[in-house]
Short mmCIF file of C-alpha atoms and ligand atoms in Angstrom, two decimals:
data_model
loop_
_atom_site.label_atom_id
_atom_site.label_comp_id
_atom_site.label_asym_id
_atom_site.label_seq_id
_atom_site.Cartn_x
_atom_site.Cartn_y
_atom_site.Cartn_z
CA MET A 1 54.19 -12.10 -79.07
CA LEU A 2 54.79 -15.80 -79.73
CA PRO A 3 52.90 -17.34 -82.69
CA PHE A 4 49.72 -19.22 -81.86
CA ASP A 5 46.84 -21.00 -83.59
CA TYR A 6 43.45 -19.32 -83.54
CA VAL A 7 40.23 -21.37 -83.56
CA ARG A 8 36.65 -20.08 -83.14
CA ALA A 9 34.44 -22.58 -81.35
CA ALA A 10 30.99 -23.12 -82.85
CA ASP A 11 29.35 -24.41 -79.71
CA VAL A 12 30.13 -25.08 -76.03
CA ASP A 13 30.96 -28.77 -76.52
CA GLU A 14 33.41 -27.94 -79.29
CA ALA A 15 35.05 -25.30 -77.13
CA VAL A 16 35.49 -27.66 -74.23
CA ASN A 17 36.77 -30.50 -76.40
CA LEU A 18 39.28 -28.24 -78.17
CA LEU A 19 40.69 -26.93 -74.94
CA ALA A 20 40.70 -30.23 -73.07
CA ALA A 21 42.62 -31.85 -75.94
CA ASP A 22 45.44 -29.31 -75.79
CA PRO A 23 47.23 -28.62 -72.49
CA SER A 24 48.79 -25.43 -73.93
CA ALA A 25 45.49 -23.89 -75.19
CA SER A 26 43.52 -21.05 -73.60
CA TYR A 27 40.07 -19.58 -74.05
CA LEU A 28 39.76 -16.07 -75.52
CA ALA A 29 36.77 -13.97 -74.46
CA GLY A 30 37.08 -10.16 -74.55
CA GLY A 31 40.86 -10.55 -74.66
CA THR A 32 41.50 -7.59 -72.34
CA THR A 33 43.65 -9.65 -69.97
CA GLN A 34 44.64 -12.62 -72.08
CA LEU A 35 46.09 -10.66 -74.97
CA ASP A 36 47.95 -8.18 -72.74
CA LEU A 37 49.69 -11.06 -70.99
CA MET A 38 50.60 -12.70 -74.30
CA LYS A 39 51.99 -9.44 -75.69
CA ASP A 40 54.07 -8.97 -72.57
CA GLY A 41 55.45 -12.47 -72.92
CA VAL A 42 53.95 -13.69 -69.62
CA LEU A 43 51.67 -16.27 -71.26
CA GLY A 44 52.43 -18.18 -74.45
CA PRO A 45 49.48 -20.48 -75.30
CA GLU A 46 50.00 -22.36 -78.57
CA ARG A 47 46.30 -22.12 -79.34
CA LEU A 48 43.55 -19.64 -78.55
CA VAL A 49 39.99 -20.96 -78.62
CA ASP A 50 37.69 -18.00 -79.29
CA ILE A 51 34.48 -18.37 -77.33
CA THR A 52 32.95 -15.02 -78.17
CA ARG A 53 30.24 -16.45 -80.53
CA LEU A 54 28.95 -19.02 -78.00
CA PRO A 55 25.37 -18.52 -76.88
CA LEU A 56 26.43 -17.51 -73.33
CA ARG A 57 25.54 -13.81 -73.46
CA GLY A 58 22.55 -12.32 -71.68
CA ILE A 59 20.74 -11.96 -68.37
CA THR A 60 17.52 -13.70 -67.27
CA ARG A 61 15.56 -13.77 -64.00
CA SER A 62 13.89 -16.69 -62.30
CA ASP A 63 13.43 -18.20 -58.81
CA GLY A 64 14.53 -15.00 -57.06
CA ALA A 65 17.85 -14.91 -58.85
CA LEU A 66 19.64 -13.34 -61.75
CA HIS A 67 21.27 -15.71 -64.24
CA VAL A 68 24.14 -14.07 -66.10
CA GLY A 69 25.75 -15.68 -69.11
CA ALA A 70 29.54 -15.81 -68.94
CA LEU A 71 29.94 -13.74 -72.13
CA THR A 72 27.75 -10.88 -70.89
CA THR A 73 29.94 -7.82 -70.86
CA MET A 74 30.64 -5.85 -67.67
CA GLU A 75 28.81 -2.86 -69.18
CA GLU A 76 25.76 -4.92 -70.08
CA LEU A 77 25.50 -6.29 -66.52
CA ALA A 78 25.91 -2.79 -65.02
CA ALA A 79 23.10 -1.50 -67.25
CA ASP A 80 20.62 -4.31 -66.42
CA SER A 81 17.44 -2.95 -64.87
CA ALA A 82 17.38 -5.46 -62.00
CA VAL A 83 21.01 -4.69 -61.20
CA GLU A 84 20.28 -0.97 -61.26
CA ARG A 85 17.25 -1.42 -59.00
CA ALA A 86 18.24 -4.08 -56.50
CA LEU A 87 21.94 -4.75 -56.71
CA PRO A 88 23.84 -1.43 -56.24
CA ILE A 89 26.79 -3.44 -54.89
CA VAL A 90 27.20 -5.14 -58.31
CA ARG A 91 26.64 -1.99 -60.33
CA GLN A 92 29.15 -0.02 -58.27
CA ALA A 93 31.76 -2.77 -58.40
CA LEU A 94 31.46 -2.92 -62.19
CA LEU A 95 31.37 0.86 -62.86
CA LEU A 96 34.31 1.49 -60.56
CA GLY A 97 36.44 -0.94 -62.60
CA ALA A 98 38.49 -0.39 -65.74
CA SER A 99 37.07 2.11 -68.29
CA THR A 100 33.94 2.24 -70.44
CA GLN A 101 35.85 0.99 -73.51
CA LEU A 102 37.25 -1.95 -71.56
CA ARG A 103 33.90 -2.79 -69.94
CA ASN A 104 32.33 -3.00 -73.36
CA MET A 105 34.79 -5.76 -74.33
CA ALA A 106 35.39 -7.46 -70.98
CA THR A 107 33.15 -10.37 -70.12
CA VAL A 108 31.84 -11.49 -66.72
CA GLY A 109 33.60 -14.86 -67.05
CA GLY A 110 36.88 -13.22 -68.00
CA ASN A 111 36.56 -10.78 -65.16
CA LEU A 112 36.30 -13.60 -62.61
CA LEU A 113 39.37 -15.24 -64.13
CA GLN A 114 41.56 -12.16 -64.60
CA ARG A 115 45.16 -12.75 -63.56
CA ALA A 116 47.16 -10.96 -60.84
CA ARG A 117 48.17 -7.37 -61.38
CA CYS A 118 51.44 -7.98 -59.50
CA ARG A 119 54.07 -6.09 -61.48
CA TYR A 120 56.64 -8.82 -61.02
CA PHE A 121 54.24 -11.45 -62.35
CA ARG A 122 53.65 -9.22 -65.42
CA ASP A 123 57.35 -8.68 -66.09
CA PRO A 124 59.02 -11.88 -67.39
CA THR A 125 62.47 -10.27 -66.97
CA VAL A 126 61.97 -10.71 -63.18
CA PRO A 127 63.04 -14.28 -62.51
CA GLU A 128 61.38 -14.79 -59.10
CA CYS A 129 57.68 -15.38 -59.36
CA ASN A 130 56.07 -18.54 -58.02
CA LYS A 131 52.85 -17.75 -59.83
CA ARG A 132 54.51 -17.59 -63.24
CA ASP A 133 57.29 -20.06 -62.55
CA PRO A 134 56.54 -22.37 -59.58
CA GLY A 135 59.49 -22.72 -57.21
CA SER A 136 61.32 -19.59 -58.41
CA GLY A 137 60.55 -17.42 -55.36
CA CYS A 138 58.58 -14.24 -54.83
CA ALA A 139 60.05 -10.89 -55.83
CA ALA A 140 57.26 -8.96 -54.16
CA VAL A 141 58.09 -10.35 -50.67
CA GLU A 142 61.73 -9.40 -51.23
CA HIS A 143 61.15 -5.97 -52.77
CA SER A 144 58.46 -3.31 -53.03
CA ALA A 145 54.91 -4.55 -52.49
CA ARG A 146 52.58 -1.66 -51.78
CA MET A 147 49.72 -2.98 -53.94
CA HIS A 148 49.84 -6.47 -52.53
CA ALA A 149 47.70 -8.62 -50.22
CA VAL A 150 47.67 -9.26 -46.46
CA LEU A 151 45.01 -11.92 -46.16
CA GLY A 152 45.14 -15.47 -47.47
CA VAL A 153 48.78 -15.10 -48.35
CA SER A 154 52.04 -16.87 -47.65
CA GLU A 155 55.68 -16.04 -48.15
CA LYS A 156 55.31 -17.85 -51.48
CA CYS A 157 52.95 -15.22 -52.98
CA ILE A 158 51.24 -12.06 -51.77
CA ALA A 159 49.41 -11.14 -54.99
CA VAL A 160 45.93 -9.59 -54.76
CA HIS A 161 42.94 -11.00 -56.59
CA ALA A 162 42.11 -7.94 -58.68
CA SER A 163 38.44 -8.41 -59.58
CA ASP A 164 35.97 -5.91 -58.02
CA LEU A 165 32.95 -7.85 -59.38
CA ALA A 166 34.09 -11.02 -57.62
CA VAL A 167 34.08 -9.27 -54.26
CA ALA A 168 30.48 -8.16 -54.75
CA LEU A 169 29.43 -11.63 -55.98
CA VAL A 170 31.10 -13.37 -53.04
CA ALA A 171 29.16 -11.11 -50.65
CA LEU A 172 25.95 -12.07 -52.50
CA ASP A 173 26.60 -15.83 -52.34
CA ALA A 174 26.73 -16.16 -56.14
CA THR A 175 27.31 -19.55 -57.80
CA VAL A 176 29.44 -20.12 -60.89
CA HIS A 177 28.41 -22.70 -63.49
CA LEU A 178 31.04 -24.76 -65.26
CA GLN A 179 31.08 -27.19 -68.19
CA GLY A 180 33.93 -29.65 -68.73
CA ILE A 181 34.50 -33.03 -70.38
CA PRO A 182 32.78 -35.01 -67.53
CA GLY A 183 29.75 -32.66 -67.70
CA ARG A 184 28.37 -29.66 -65.80
CA ARG A 185 28.85 -28.59 -62.21
CA SER A 186 28.10 -25.56 -60.11
CA VAL A 187 30.38 -24.16 -57.45
CA PRO A 188 29.62 -21.46 -54.87
CA LEU A 189 31.94 -18.55 -55.63
CA THR A 190 33.10 -18.62 -52.04
CA GLN A 191 34.61 -22.04 -52.82
CA PHE A 192 35.81 -21.27 -56.35
CA TYR A 193 39.08 -19.43 -55.56
CA ARG A 194 42.18 -20.79 -53.78
CA GLU A 195 44.37 -18.88 -51.41
CA SER A 196 47.97 -18.42 -52.53
CA GLY A 197 49.33 -21.00 -50.04
CA ALA A 198 51.40 -23.88 -51.31
CA SER A 199 50.72 -23.39 -55.03
CA PRO A 200 50.26 -19.74 -56.08
CA ASP A 201 49.97 -20.79 -59.73
CA VAL A 202 46.69 -22.63 -58.94
CA GLU A 203 44.20 -19.84 -58.45
CA ASN A 204 40.87 -21.65 -58.58
CA VAL A 205 39.15 -25.07 -58.79
CA LEU A 206 38.84 -25.10 -62.60
CA VAL A 207 40.37 -28.11 -64.31
CA HIS A 208 41.96 -27.46 -67.71
CA GLY A 209 39.23 -27.28 -70.33
CA GLU A 210 36.45 -26.30 -68.03
CA LEU A 211 34.44 -23.36 -69.32
CA ILE A 212 32.50 -20.90 -67.13
CA THR A 213 29.06 -20.84 -68.68
CA GLY A 214 27.38 -18.46 -66.29
CA VAL A 215 26.85 -17.07 -62.81
CA THR A 216 23.68 -17.15 -60.67
CA ILE A 217 23.22 -14.21 -58.29
CA PRO A 218 20.51 -14.72 -55.63
CA MET A 219 18.59 -11.49 -55.17
CA PRO A 220 18.94 -10.18 -51.60
CA PRO A 221 15.83 -9.61 -49.48
CA ALA A 222 13.77 -6.57 -50.48
CA ALA A 223 14.70 -4.90 -47.16
CA ALA A 224 18.46 -5.24 -47.84
CA ALA A 225 20.72 -2.33 -48.64
CA SER A 226 24.07 -2.94 -50.35
CA HIS A 227 27.14 -0.95 -51.23
CA TYR A 228 30.60 -1.43 -52.80
CA LEU A 229 33.33 0.97 -51.65
CA LYS A 230 36.63 1.08 -53.53
CA VAL A 231 39.67 2.97 -52.18
CA ARG A 232 42.45 3.62 -54.69
CA ASP A 233 45.25 5.98 -55.57
CA ARG A 234 43.34 7.62 -58.42
CA ALA A 235 39.62 8.30 -58.65
CA SER A 236 39.25 6.30 -61.86
CA TYR A 237 40.98 3.68 -64.02
CA GLU A 238 42.78 2.16 -61.07
CA PHE A 239 42.69 -1.08 -59.06
CA ALA A 240 41.68 -1.14 -55.42
CA LEU A 241 44.13 -0.60 -52.56
CA ALA A 242 41.21 -1.85 -50.45
CA SER A 243 37.55 -2.39 -51.09
CA ALA A 244 34.48 -3.58 -49.24
CA GLY A 245 31.26 -5.11 -50.42
CA VAL A 246 28.43 -5.15 -47.85
CA VAL A 247 24.82 -6.34 -47.86
CA LEU A 248 22.85 -5.38 -44.72
CA VAL A 249 19.30 -5.78 -43.45
CA THR A 250 18.63 -3.57 -40.46
CA ARG A 251 15.40 -3.17 -38.48
CA GLU A 252 14.83 -0.53 -35.85
CA GLY A 253 18.53 0.07 -35.39
CA THR A 254 19.54 -3.60 -35.19
CA VAL A 255 21.41 -5.57 -37.88
CA GLU A 256 19.28 -8.56 -38.86
CA GLN A 257 21.45 -9.90 -41.65
CA ALA A 258 24.95 -9.04 -42.82
CA ARG A 259 27.18 -10.16 -45.64
CA VAL A 260 30.66 -8.72 -45.92
CA ALA A 261 33.54 -9.19 -48.31
CA LEU A 262 36.88 -7.39 -48.77
CA GLY A 263 38.84 -6.78 -51.96
CA GLY A 264 42.26 -5.35 -52.78
CA VAL A 265 43.80 -6.91 -49.68
CA ALA A 266 43.54 -10.68 -50.20
CA SER A 267 44.65 -13.45 -52.53
CA LYS A 268 41.00 -14.12 -53.31
CA PRO A 269 37.73 -12.25 -52.87
CA TRP A 270 37.64 -12.29 -49.05
CA ARG A 271 34.36 -13.23 -47.33
CA CYS A 272 34.42 -12.11 -43.70
CA LEU A 273 32.23 -14.60 -41.79
CA GLU A 274 33.48 -13.51 -38.34
CA ALA A 275 32.58 -9.92 -39.10
CA GLU A 276 29.14 -11.04 -40.19
CA GLN A 277 28.60 -12.91 -36.91
CA ILE A 278 29.55 -9.83 -34.90
CA LEU A 279 27.20 -7.65 -36.95
CA THR A 280 24.18 -10.00 -36.91
CA GLY A 281 21.86 -9.21 -33.99
CA SER A 282 23.94 -6.22 -32.81
CA PRO A 283 22.99 -2.58 -32.78
CA ALA A 284 24.00 -0.84 -36.00
CA THR A 285 26.50 1.51 -34.34
CA GLU A 286 30.00 2.77 -34.97
CA GLU A 287 31.26 0.53 -32.18
CA THR A 288 29.79 -2.59 -33.70
CA PHE A 289 31.18 -1.69 -37.10
CA ARG A 290 34.69 -1.21 -35.68
CA GLU A 291 34.51 -4.52 -33.88
CA ALA A 292 33.43 -6.28 -37.12
CA ALA A 293 36.20 -4.54 -39.08
CA SER A 294 38.79 -5.67 -36.54
CA ALA A 295 37.60 -9.27 -36.92
CA SER A 296 37.70 -9.03 -40.69
CA VAL A 297 41.53 -8.69 -40.75
CA GLN A 298 42.38 -11.36 -38.22
CA GLY A 299 45.28 -13.51 -39.48
CA ALA A 300 46.72 -10.75 -41.67
CA TRP A 301 50.32 -11.32 -42.73
CA THR A 302 52.27 -8.30 -43.80
CA VAL A 303 55.59 -7.28 -45.30
CA PRO A 304 56.87 -3.68 -44.71
CA GLY A 305 55.21 -2.33 -47.86
CA THR A 306 51.75 -3.79 -47.07
CA ALA A 307 51.39 -3.11 -43.33
CA PHE A 308 49.21 -0.02 -43.94
CA LYS A 309 46.60 -2.17 -45.61
CA VAL A 310 45.47 -3.79 -42.35
CA GLU A 311 44.30 -0.38 -41.09
CA LEU A 312 43.04 0.74 -44.50
CA ALA A 313 40.89 -2.42 -44.93
CA GLN A 314 39.22 -1.80 -41.55
CA ARG A 315 38.51 1.86 -42.29
CA THR A 316 37.15 0.95 -45.71
CA LEU A 317 34.78 -1.58 -44.20
CA VAL A 318 33.60 0.76 -41.44
CA ARG A 319 32.88 3.45 -44.03
CA ALA A 320 30.97 1.04 -46.28
CA LEU A 321 28.90 -0.11 -43.25
CA ARG A 322 28.16 3.50 -42.29
CA THR A 323 27.01 4.30 -45.82
CA VAL A 324 24.76 1.32 -46.14
CA SER A 325 23.16 1.78 -42.67
CA GLY A 326 23.00 5.61 -42.58
CA VAL A 327 24.88 5.60 -39.26
CA THR A 328 27.16 8.61 -38.73
CA PRO A 329 30.30 8.46 -36.62
P1 FAD B 401 39.99 -12.47 -71.41
O1 FAD B 401 41.10 -11.52 -71.36
O2 FAD B 401 39.49 -12.94 -72.74
O3 FAD B 401 40.29 -13.77 -70.53
C1 FAD B 401 40.79 -13.67 -69.23
C2 FAD B 401 41.08 -15.07 -68.75
O4 FAD B 401 39.89 -15.79 -68.51
C3 FAD B 401 41.86 -15.93 -69.74
O5 FAD B 401 42.67 -16.78 -68.99
C4 FAD B 401 40.79 -16.75 -70.47
O6 FAD B 401 41.31 -17.94 -70.97
C5 FAD B 401 39.79 -16.96 -69.33
N1 FAD B 401 38.39 -17.01 -69.72
C6 FAD B 401 37.66 -15.98 -70.22
N2 FAD B 401 36.34 -16.36 -70.30
C7 FAD B 401 36.28 -17.64 -69.81
C8 FAD B 401 35.20 -18.56 -69.63
N3 FAD B 401 33.90 -18.23 -69.93
N4 FAD B 401 35.52 -19.80 -69.11
C9 FAD B 401 36.77 -20.13 -68.81
N5 FAD B 401 37.83 -19.30 -68.98
C10 FAD B 401 37.60 -18.07 -69.47
N6 FAD B 401 38.98 -5.40 -63.41
C11 FAD B 401 38.43 -5.01 -62.29
O7 FAD B 401 37.69 -5.82 -61.68
N7 FAD B 401 38.60 -3.75 -61.76
C12 FAD B 401 39.38 -2.83 -62.36
O8 FAD B 401 39.50 -1.72 -61.86
C13 FAD B 401 39.98 -3.17 -63.57
N8 FAD B 401 40.75 -2.26 -64.24
C14 FAD B 401 41.34 -2.64 -65.45
C15 FAD B 401 42.19 -1.72 -66.08
C16 FAD B 401 42.83 -2.13 -67.26
C17 FAD B 401 43.71 -1.14 -67.94
C18 FAD B 401 42.67 -3.43 -67.79
C19 FAD B 401 43.30 -3.85 -69.03
C20 FAD B 401 41.81 -4.31 -67.13
C21 FAD B 401 41.18 -3.97 -65.93
N9 FAD B 401 40.39 -4.82 -65.22
C22 FAD B 401 39.77 -4.48 -64.09
C23 FAD B 401 40.30 -6.23 -65.65
C24 FAD B 401 39.17 -6.48 -66.66
O9 FAD B 401 37.99 -6.38 -65.99
C25 FAD B 401 39.46 -7.84 -67.17
O10 FAD B 401 40.59 -7.75 -68.03
C26 FAD B 401 38.30 -8.39 -67.98
O11 FAD B 401 37.14 -8.46 -67.20
C27 FAD B 401 38.63 -9.77 -68.51
O12 FAD B 401 37.56 -10.21 -69.33
P2 FAD B 401 37.81 -10.62 -70.82
O13 FAD B 401 36.52 -11.05 -71.34
O14 FAD B 401 38.54 -9.59 -71.59
O15 FAD B 401 38.73 -11.89 -70.58
FE1 SF4 B 402 54.69 -13.68 -58.27
FE2 SF4 B 402 52.88 -13.72 -56.38
FE3 SF4 B 402 55.30 -12.95 -55.74
FE4 SF4 B 402 53.80 -11.45 -57.41
S1 SF4 B 402 53.37 -11.85 -55.24
S2 SF4 B 402 56.00 -11.99 -57.62
S3 SF4 B 402 52.56 -13.00 -58.46
S4 SF4 B 402 54.69 -15.00 -56.46
#
């Protein structure tokens, strides 16, 4: 690991000022991604600004929403009583991720900003990686890419956005709160991430120095049912090959409201508005679910190793919709 300075920020303003003043500095939260990448030689910040003592940890409720501090751990959010009662999609997305030890360290803010799990990105001996070294090429497109993305990708980068939580939060229309030098702003999570088009190294709308302070999750209607389904090679401690987060309100066999997002198959948590349009107002049937699933993968771009994901994503979504609606095939 390269040498670096370590500073612990006393308050949010100090953290933001320290980072904004130093283009090579990074925030340190739970460290479960940041330190791995530094040890592997992928990242080499000259300064780490430790934010773990900032007063950004905890969960409150008001105005029909849950307000989650950025330093709340994944395990704390999963154990929250409102999440247990009304947000199974969030609880399942959290508990299907990483391991208990990791979830006790890993923060919500860090989870949303975790970097790609692409093995070429994480191996600095591989020279071609546009995300790590813009303009160098993409080893995944050239070589083996089974774990990679098919939606929101280009020949410049096919890395998956790995967060399970972000998929659930995108389906719930969550908003992320930021603080930077000019002040505070809030961004819908659906507009927070960028697709890996022209600049795979730019993954979201954050400007250097901006700190995630929290996330607001609107509570779904009382009649809504929600579910997060994760399909992977191993039953635990594994990232998604495909996942689906769904929130559905059905009445007398008809879908009244639908929110759908896919994970494991896209360069960002993938909200499926066309699938939602097909579902809304339609009978909750296998046929409707298949039609919605087909719409959810429109525009997929594959390389030989990833072609199976187009079918897998559809099957995952259909299964999640069946589970949440109680419809059997
Ligand atoms: P850090 O590692 O401290 O930071 C991550 C990044 O976010 C850094 O760039 C840091 O500068 C930045 N950052 C952190 N907090 C803020 C903030 N408040 N504002 C601005 N920038 C910030 N995740 C899943 O979703 N599903 C999985 O199945 C899964 N499996 C995993 C398995 C393993 C073995 C490991 C190591 C990780 C796994 N993860 C998984 C990822 C894990 O959830 C993330 O590593 C973790 O959530 C990151 O949080 P952290 O607090 O440790 O962030
Ligand atoms: Fe790098 Fe993206 Fe290609 Fe992976 S898929 S090697 S992260 S450019």
